[in-house]
Coordinates of C-alpha atoms (C1' of nucleotides) in Angstrom, one line a residue:
Chain A
M1 CA 17.1 132.7 75.9
A2 CA 18.4 135.8 77.8
K3 CA 16.2 137.9 80.0
D4 CA 17.2 140.9 77.8
N5 CA 16.6 144.5 78.7
Q6 CA 12.9 145.1 78.6
V7 CA 9.9 143.6 77.0
S8 CA 7.5 146.2 75.7
I9 CA 4.3 146.9 77.6
T10 CA 2.4 146.1 74.4
V11 CA 3.6 142.5 74.6
I12 CA 3.0 142.3 78.3
R13 CA -0.6 143.3 78.0
R14 CA -1.2 140.4 75.7
L15 CA 0.2 137.8 78.1
P16 CA -2.8 137.4 80.4
K17 CA -5.0 136.5 77.4
Y18 CA -2.6 133.8 76.3
Y19 CA -2.5 132.6 79.9
R20 CA -6.3 132.4 80.1
Y21 CA -6.6 130.3 76.9
L22 CA -3.8 128.1 78.0
T23 CA -5.5 127.5 81.3
E24 CA -8.6 126.5 79.4
L25 CA -6.7 124.2 77.0
K26 CA -5.0 122.6 80.0
E27 CA -8.3 122.0 81.7
K28 CA -9.6 120.4 78.5
G29 CA -6.7 118.1 78.5
I30 CA -5.2 119.4 75.3
S31 CA -1.5 118.9 75.3
R32 CA -0.2 120.7 72.2
I33 CA -1.1 123.9 70.4
S34 CA 0.3 125.7 67.4
S35 CA 0.7 129.5 67.0
Q36 CA -1.9 129.2 64.2
E37 CA -4.5 127.6 66.5
L38 CA -3.7 130.1 69.3
S39 CA -4.3 132.8 66.7
V40 CA -7.8 131.6 66.1
L41 CA -8.5 131.5 69.8
T42 CA -7.0 134.9 70.8
G43 CA -7.4 136.9 67.7
F44 CA -3.8 137.8 67.5
T45 CA -1.8 136.8 64.5
A46 CA 0.3 133.6 64.5
S47 CA 3.4 135.6 63.8
Q48 CA 2.7 138.0 66.6
I49 CA 2.2 135.2 69.0
R50 CA 5.5 133.6 68.0
Q51 CA 7.3 137.0 68.3
D52 CA 5.7 137.5 71.7
F53 CA 6.8 134.2 73.1
N54 CA 10.3 134.8 71.7
N55 CA 10.7 137.8 73.9
F56 CA 11.1 135.3 76.7
G57 CA 12.9 132.6 74.9
G58 CA 11.4 130.1 72.5
F59 CA 9.2 127.6 74.2
G60 CA 8.1 125.9 71.0
Q61 CA 9.3 123.1 68.9
Q62 CA 9.5 123.1 65.1
G63 CA 7.0 120.8 63.5
Y64 CA 5.2 120.3 66.7
G65 CA 4.1 123.6 68.2
Y66 CA 3.9 124.4 71.9
N67 CA 3.4 122.0 74.7
V68 CA 0.4 123.4 76.5
E69 CA 1.5 122.5 80.0
D70 CA 5.0 123.9 79.5
L71 CA 3.8 127.1 78.0
H72 CA 1.2 127.5 80.7
R73 CA 3.9 127.1 83.3
E74 CA 6.2 129.5 81.7
L75 CA 3.5 132.2 81.4
K76 CA 2.5 131.6 85.0
R77 CA 6.1 132.2 86.0
I78 CA 6.6 135.2 83.7
L79 CA 3.4 136.8 85.1
G80 CA 4.6 136.2 88.6
L81 CA 1.6 133.9 89.4
D82 CA 3.8 131.1 90.8
T83 CA 4.0 133.0 94.1
E84 CA 1.3 133.9 96.6
Y85 CA 0.6 137.6 97.3
N86 CA -1.1 139.1 100.3
A87 CA -3.3 142.1 99.7
V88 CA -5.4 144.5 101.7
I89 CA -8.2 146.7 100.5
V90 CA -8.9 150.3 101.6
G91 CA -12.4 151.3 100.9
A92 CA -15.0 148.8 102.1
G93 CA -17.8 150.1 99.9
N94 CA -19.5 147.9 97.4
L95 CA -16.6 147.7 95.1
G96 CA -14.1 146.8 97.8
Q97 CA -16.5 144.2 99.1
A98 CA -17.1 142.8 95.7
I99 CA -13.3 142.3 95.2
A100 CA -12.9 140.8 98.6
N101 CA -15.7 138.4 97.8
Y102 CA -14.4 137.3 94.5
K103 CA -12.9 133.8 94.9
G104 CA -11.2 134.1 91.5
F105 CA -8.3 136.2 92.8
E106 CA -7.6 133.9 95.6
D107 CA -7.4 131.0 93.1
A108 CA -4.8 133.0 91.2
G109 CA -2.7 133.4 94.3
F110 CA -3.9 136.8 95.5
K111 CA -5.2 136.6 99.1
V112 CA -7.2 139.5 100.5
L113 CA -6.3 139.6 104.2
S114 CA -8.4 142.5 105.3
L115 CA -10.5 145.5 104.3
F116 CA -10.1 148.9 105.9
D117 CA -12.5 151.7 106.2
R118 CA -13.1 154.8 108.3
N119 CA -16.8 154.3 108.5
P120 CA -17.7 152.9 112.0
K121 CA -20.9 151.3 110.6
V122 CA -18.9 148.8 108.5
I123 CA -15.9 148.3 110.8
G124 CA -16.1 144.8 112.4
L125 CA -18.3 143.4 109.6
K126 CA -17.0 140.4 107.7
I127 CA -17.0 139.6 104.0
R128 CA -16.6 135.8 103.8
D129 CA -14.1 135.5 106.6
I130 CA -12.4 138.8 105.8
E131 CA -12.8 141.4 108.5
I132 CA -13.3 145.1 107.9
R133 CA -11.0 147.0 110.2
D134 CA -10.5 150.6 111.2
I135 CA -8.2 152.4 108.8
E136 CA -6.3 153.8 111.9
T137 CA -5.0 150.3 112.5
I138 CA -3.6 149.6 109.0
D139 CA 0.1 150.4 109.7
S140 CA 0.6 147.7 112.2
F141 CA -1.6 145.2 110.2
I142 CA 0.6 145.6 107.1
K143 CA 3.8 145.3 109.1
E144 CA 2.6 142.1 110.9
N145 CA 1.1 140.4 107.9
N146 CA 3.6 140.6 105.0
V147 CA 1.3 142.5 102.7
Q148 CA 2.7 143.0 99.1
I149 CA -0.3 144.5 97.3
G150 CA -2.5 147.4 98.3
I151 CA -5.9 147.8 96.7
I152 CA -7.7 151.2 96.6
T153 CA -11.4 151.3 96.2
T154 CA -12.1 154.6 97.9
P155 CA -13.6 157.7 96.2
K156 CA -11.0 159.7 94.3
E157 CA -10.6 162.3 97.0
S158 CA -9.0 159.8 99.4
A159 CA -7.0 157.8 96.9
Q160 CA -3.7 159.6 97.1
A161 CA -3.8 159.6 100.9
V162 CA -4.3 155.8 100.8
A163 CA -1.5 155.4 98.3
N164 CA 0.8 157.4 100.6
I165 CA -0.1 155.0 103.5
Y166 CA 0.8 152.0 101.3
V167 CA 4.1 153.6 100.2
K168 CA 5.0 154.5 103.7
N169 CA 4.4 150.9 104.7
N170 CA 6.7 149.6 102.0
I171 CA 4.1 148.2 99.7
K172 CA 5.4 147.9 96.2
G173 CA 2.2 147.1 94.2
I174 CA -1.0 149.2 94.1
W175 CA -4.1 148.2 92.4
N176 CA -6.1 151.4 92.0
F177 CA -9.8 151.6 91.2
A178 CA -10.2 155.3 92.0
P179 CA -10.4 157.5 88.9
T180 CA -7.3 159.5 89.6
D181 CA -3.6 159.3 88.8
L182 CA -1.6 158.4 91.8
V183 CA 1.9 159.9 92.5
V184 CA 4.2 157.3 93.9
P185 CA 8.0 156.6 93.9
D186 CA 9.7 154.9 91.0
N187 CA 10.0 151.6 92.7
V188 CA 6.2 151.3 93.3
V189 CA 4.0 149.9 90.6
V190 CA 0.5 151.2 90.1
E191 CA -2.0 149.3 88.0
N192 CA -5.2 151.3 87.4
V193 CA -8.6 149.9 86.6
R194 CA -10.5 152.7 84.9
L195 CA -14.2 151.7 85.0
N196 CA -15.3 155.1 83.8
E197 CA -12.9 155.2 80.9
S198 CA -13.9 151.8 79.8
L199 CA -17.6 152.8 79.8
F200 CA -16.7 155.9 77.8
I201 CA -15.0 153.8 75.2
L202 CA -18.1 151.7 74.9
S203 CA -20.1 154.9 74.5
Y204 CA -17.7 156.2 71.8
F205 CA -18.1 153.0 69.7
L206 CA -21.9 153.0 70.2
R207 CA -22.0 156.5 68.9
T208 CA -19.7 155.7 66.0
M209 CA -21.7 152.7 65.1
E210 CA -24.9 154.7 65.0
E211 CA -23.4 157.2 62.6
K212 CA -22.7 154.5 60.0
Chain B
M1 CA -12.0 169.3 59.6
A2 CA -13.5 166.2 57.9
K3 CA -14.6 163.2 60.0
D4 CA -12.3 161.0 57.9
N5 CA -12.3 157.3 57.8
Q6 CA -11.4 156.0 61.1
V7 CA -9.5 157.2 64.2
S8 CA -7.2 154.6 65.6
I9 CA -8.1 152.8 68.8
T10 CA -4.9 154.0 70.3
V11 CA -6.1 157.5 70.1
I12 CA -9.6 156.7 71.3
R13 CA -8.3 155.1 74.4
R14 CA -6.5 158.3 75.4
L15 CA -9.6 160.5 75.0
P16 CA -11.2 159.6 78.4
K17 CA -8.1 160.8 80.2
Y18 CA -8.2 164.1 78.4
Y19 CA -11.8 164.3 79.3
R20 CA -11.2 163.6 82.9
Y21 CA -8.6 166.3 83.3
L22 CA -10.7 168.8 81.3
T23 CA -13.5 168.2 83.7
E24 CA -11.2 168.9 86.6
L25 CA -9.9 172.1 84.9
K26 CA -13.4 173.2 84.2
E27 CA -14.5 172.7 87.8
K28 CA -11.5 174.7 88.9
G29 CA -12.6 177.5 86.7
I30 CA -9.6 177.4 84.4
S31 CA -10.6 178.6 81.0
R32 CA -7.5 178.0 78.8
I33 CA -4.9 175.3 78.5
S34 CA -2.0 174.6 76.2
S35 CA -0.9 171.2 74.9
Q36 CA 2.2 171.7 76.9
E37 CA 0.3 172.1 80.1
L38 CA -2.0 169.2 79.3
S39 CA 1.1 167.2 78.7
V40 CA 2.3 167.8 82.2
L41 CA -1.1 166.7 83.6
T42 CA -1.7 163.6 81.4
G43 CA 1.8 162.4 80.8
F44 CA 1.3 162.3 77.0
T45 CA 3.6 164.5 74.9
A46 CA 2.4 167.9 73.8
S47 CA 2.9 166.8 70.2
Q48 CA 0.8 163.7 70.7
I49 CA -1.9 165.7 72.3
R50 CA -2.1 168.1 69.3
Q51 CA -2.1 165.1 66.9
D52 CA -4.8 163.4 68.8
F53 CA -7.1 166.4 68.8
N54 CA -6.5 167.0 65.2
N55 CA -8.0 163.7 64.3
F56 CA -11.3 165.3 65.1
G57 CA -10.5 168.8 63.7
G58 CA -8.4 171.4 65.4
F59 CA -10.1 172.8 68.4
G60 CA -7.2 175.1 69.4
Q61 CA -6.0 178.5 68.5
Q62 CA -2.5 179.5 67.7
G63 CA -0.9 181.7 70.3
Y64 CA -3.6 180.9 72.8
G65 CA -4.1 177.2 73.2
Y66 CA -7.4 175.4 73.9
N67 CA -10.4 176.8 75.4
V68 CA -11.2 174.4 78.3
E69 CA -14.9 174.6 78.0
D70 CA -15.0 174.2 74.3
L71 CA -12.6 171.3 74.3
H72 CA -14.5 169.7 77.1
R73 CA -17.7 169.9 75.2
E74 CA -16.1 168.5 72.0
L75 CA -14.7 165.5 73.9
K76 CA -18.0 165.0 75.5
R77 CA -19.6 164.9 72.2
I78 CA -17.0 162.7 70.6
L79 CA -17.2 160.2 73.4
G80 CA -21.0 160.2 73.1
L81 CA -21.5 161.5 76.5
D82 CA -23.9 164.2 75.5
T83 CA -26.7 161.7 75.3
E84 CA -28.3 159.6 78.0
Y85 CA -28.1 155.8 78.0
N86 CA -30.3 153.3 79.7
A87 CA -28.5 150.1 80.9
V88 CA -29.4 146.9 82.6
I89 CA -27.2 144.5 84.5
V90 CA -27.4 140.7 84.4
G91 CA -25.7 139.2 87.4
A92 CA -26.8 140.7 90.7
G93 CA -23.8 139.5 92.7
N94 CA -21.4 141.9 94.5
L95 CA -20.0 143.3 91.4
G96 CA -23.3 143.9 89.7
Q97 CA -24.6 145.5 92.9
A98 CA -21.4 147.6 93.2
I99 CA -21.9 149.0 89.7
A100 CA -25.6 149.6 90.2
N101 CA -24.7 151.5 93.4
Y102 CA -22.1 153.7 91.8
K103 CA -23.5 157.1 91.3
G104 CA -20.6 158.1 89.0
F105 CA -22.0 156.3 86.0
E106 CA -25.4 158.0 86.4
D107 CA -23.7 161.4 86.6
A108 CA -22.0 160.6 83.3
G109 CA -25.3 159.8 81.7
F110 CA -25.5 156.0 82.1
K111 CA -28.6 155.1 84.0
V112 CA -29.0 151.5 85.4
L113 CA -32.7 150.7 85.2
S114 CA -32.7 147.2 86.6
L115 CA -30.6 144.2 87.6
F116 CA -31.5 140.7 86.7
D117 CA -30.6 137.4 88.3
R118 CA -31.8 133.9 88.4
N119 CA -31.3 133.5 92.1
P120 CA -34.7 133.7 93.9
K121 CA -33.0 135.0 97.1
V122 CA -32.0 138.3 95.5
I123 CA -35.0 138.8 93.2
G124 CA -37.1 141.6 94.5
L125 CA -34.4 143.3 96.5
K126 CA -33.4 146.8 95.7
I127 CA -30.1 148.5 95.3
R128 CA -30.7 152.2 95.8
D129 CA -34.0 152.3 94.0
I130 CA -32.9 149.8 91.4
E131 CA -34.9 146.5 91.6
I132 CA -33.4 143.1 91.0
R133 CA -35.8 141.2 88.7
D134 CA -36.1 137.6 87.5
I135 CA -33.9 137.0 84.5
E136 CA -37.0 135.4 82.8
T137 CA -38.6 138.8 82.5
I138 CA -35.7 140.5 80.8
D139 CA -37.0 140.4 77.2
S140 CA -40.1 142.4 77.9
F141 CA -38.2 144.8 80.2
I142 CA -35.7 145.7 77.5
K143 CA -38.4 146.2 74.9
E144 CA -40.4 148.4 77.1
N145 CA -37.6 150.5 78.5
N146 CA -35.4 151.6 75.6
V147 CA -32.3 149.9 76.9
Q148 CA -29.1 150.6 74.9
I149 CA -26.4 149.1 77.1
G150 CA -26.2 145.6 78.5
I151 CA -23.9 144.9 81.4
I152 CA -22.6 141.4 82.2
T153 CA -21.5 140.6 85.7
T154 CA -22.2 136.9 85.8
P155 CA -19.7 134.1 86.1
K156 CA -18.0 133.3 82.8
E157 CA -20.1 130.2 82.2
S158 CA -23.2 132.3 81.7
A159 CA -21.7 135.3 80.0
Q160 CA -22.2 134.2 76.4
A161 CA -25.9 133.2 77.1
V162 CA -26.5 136.7 78.5
A163 CA -24.8 138.3 75.5
N164 CA -27.1 136.3 73.3
I165 CA -30.1 137.6 75.2
Y166 CA -28.8 141.2 74.7
V167 CA -28.2 140.7 71.0
K168 CA -31.6 139.1 70.5
N169 CA -33.2 142.1 72.1
N170 CA -31.3 144.5 69.8
I171 CA -28.9 145.9 72.3
K172 CA -25.9 147.3 70.5
G173 CA -23.4 147.9 73.4
I174 CA -22.2 145.3 75.9
W175 CA -20.1 146.0 78.9
N176 CA -18.6 142.7 79.9
F177 CA -17.0 141.9 83.2
A178 CA -16.9 138.2 82.8
P179 CA -13.4 136.8 81.9
T180 CA -14.3 135.4 78.6
D181 CA -14.5 136.5 75.0
L182 CA -18.0 137.0 73.7
V183 CA -19.1 136.2 70.2
V184 CA -21.5 138.9 68.9
P185 CA -22.5 140.2 65.4
D186 CA -20.4 142.9 63.8
N187 CA -22.9 145.7 64.7
V188 CA -22.6 145.0 68.4
V189 CA -19.9 146.6 70.4
V190 CA -18.3 144.8 73.4
E191 CA -16.1 146.5 75.9
N192 CA -14.4 144.2 78.3
V193 CA -13.2 144.9 81.8
R194 CA -10.6 142.4 82.6
L195 CA -10.0 142.5 86.3
N196 CA -8.0 139.3 86.3
E197 CA -5.7 140.5 83.6
S198 CA -5.2 143.8 85.2
L199 CA -4.1 142.1 88.4
F200 CA -1.8 139.8 86.5
I201 CA -0.1 142.9 84.9
L202 CA 0.4 144.3 88.4
S203 CA 1.9 140.9 89.4
Y204 CA 4.2 140.9 86.3
F205 CA 5.6 144.3 87.2
L206 CA 6.0 143.5 90.9
R207 CA 8.0 140.5 89.9
T208 CA 10.1 142.4 87.3
M209 CA 10.8 145.1 89.9
E210 CA 12.0 142.6 92.4
E211 CA 14.5 141.2 90.0
K212 CA 16.3 144.4 89.6
Chain C
dA1 C1' 14.8 104.8 56.4
dT2 C1' 13.0 108.0 53.7
dT3 C1' 9.8 111.2 52.5
dT4 C1' 6.3 114.5 53.5
dA5 C1' 4.0 117.8 56.2
dC6 C1' 4.3 120.9 59.8
dA7 C1' 5.4 124.8 62.4
dT8 C1' 8.9 127.3 64.9
dG9 C1' 12.3 131.1 65.3
dT10 C1' 14.0 134.9 63.0
dG11 C1' 15.4 138.5 59.8
dA12 C1' 13.5 141.7 56.6
dA13 C1' 9.6 144.5 55.0
dT14 C1' 5.7 147.1 56.0
dA15 C1' 2.7 149.7 58.8
dA16 C1' 1.5 152.4 62.7
dA17 C1' 2.5 155.4 66.4
dT18 C1' 5.3 158.9 68.4
dT19 C1' 8.4 162.6 68.4
dG20 C1' 10.6 166.6 66.4
dA21 C1' 10.6 170.9 64.0
dC22 C1' 8.8 175.0 62.3
dA23 C1' 5.8 178.1 59.5
dC24 C1' 2.1 180.6 60.5
dT25 C1' -1.4 183.0 63.2
dC26 C1' -3.3 184.9 67.1
dT27 C1' -2.5 187.3 71.6
dT28 C1' -0.4 190.3 74.4
dT29 C1' 2.7 193.9 75.5
dT30 C1' 4.8 198.2 74.7
Chain D
dA1 C1' 0.4 200.4 65.6
dA2 C1' 4.2 197.6 65.8
dA3 C1' 6.9 194.1 68.0
dA4 C1' 7.5 190.2 70.7
dG5 C1' 5.8 186.0 72.5
dA6 C1' 3.1 182.0 72.5
dG7 C1' 1.3 177.8 70.7
dT8 C1' -1.3 175.5 67.2
dG9 C1' -1.5 172.5 63.0
dT10 C1' 1.1 169.9 60.1
dC11 C1' 4.8 167.7 57.6
dA12 C1' 8.8 165.0 58.1
dA13 C1' 11.8 161.9 60.8
dT14 C1' 12.2 158.4 63.9
dT15 C1' 10.8 154.7 66.6
dT16 C1' 7.9 150.9 67.6
dA17 C1' 4.8 147.3 66.4
dT18 C1' 3.1 144.1 63.1
dT19 C1' 3.2 141.2 59.2
dC20 C1' 5.5 138.6 55.8
dA21 C1' 8.5 134.9 54.2
dC22 C1' 11.4 131.2 54.7
dA23 C1' 15.3 128.3 56.3
dT24 C1' 15.5 124.9 59.4
dG25 C1' 14.4 121.3 62.5
dT26 C1' 10.9 117.9 64.2
dA27 C1' 7.1 114.6 63.9
dA28 C1' 4.4 111.5 61.4
dA29 C1' 3.5 108.6 57.6
dT30 C1' 4.9 105.3 54.3

DNA sequence: ATTTACATGTGAATAAATTGACACTCTTTT
DNA sequence: AAAAGAGTGTCAATTTATTCACATGTAAAT
């Protein structure tokens, strides 16, 4: 199989969709699936699917297809979902609270340990059982709690400062909801969620559709 | 210039980033910018930027570059941000409320008129001045309020049913936060926000980074 | 057992996206 | 008014991604 040099980001961004459908198939008790059938589900071509999986070594069997459970497990491992992550959120506004409240992330192995904010009105409140703490206390919290992921749900003006705090405290993964580009060292990963941009894309296609 | 057949989705997905930086430049009072300078800001290559803009007709001037205000206005028009949209949200949980609460969308021309839910405990509540209404009343609301965009922030189990409601009421743009693929007619645009998938990508790179 | 159908993995062909290079035009300087 | 500098628009080259096609191995059927 060989872990080779580098799988392209184009391929990586398709993996979660495979994983989602495989989870569904597994839940339905379906034990085998062909690239052709996966193609119908995902909308990617069968050939593309086979090529994608081959980046990580062939998981399939000629004349049979893929074993759902095996493939699911492999994708889970590839995506790093076979370990637990601890996360904290800075920015305890609605979005931060919404994320803290969403059970789905915890089910996937991402545990939000605490929210942080500077607003005294929210400090001390709890979302589920997750406490909102004073941002001033974040350094020691991260050190004491083995936090691997930092989530940013502040306004864009504060986002870089929060990123700096995360970096300083040796956090290697940042999930950024603020509409700005963060500057971080090479060994830190930033994944952005661009709600604005997504909405603009929708707007573009709405407009384009109208013109037809 | 010629509006040609079809600009590739790859190009389209870069436009919001250009638009974001141009908005910043405009706010700073900067009046001209070259593709080279934009390249430094956005991380795309200068050549790519020129190619991208040329899909919509050249907005630049040789020896000068691009006029920030003009380019900003063009992108605004291309993205369909020069018109106002009315939106409704189905699913008045934390995420729905967070979106309703976010002033940024309104500033960009997207006005959330109402939230809808089936849970009697939240019906009647207000987020800012946006009322949460009974989902049973959505048909007439959409008809009476010229709604163009439907937002889905329900659990995945209800998402397709909500999409059906939107389609039935002649909504042509759906912004979907539920982790499922919606089936809609060809003339309806769906833009998905995949929070789970985004988090999984972060997890992938965290894992990959560790292994180095 | 043998045959038939199936479906992967892979190498080659095609298509799409990115990068490179430069002629040409406009701006600015002298 | 002329010369120098800057930077677009575009065509060509390269790289990357997708699709095609099939040899080969496996499973199921007879």
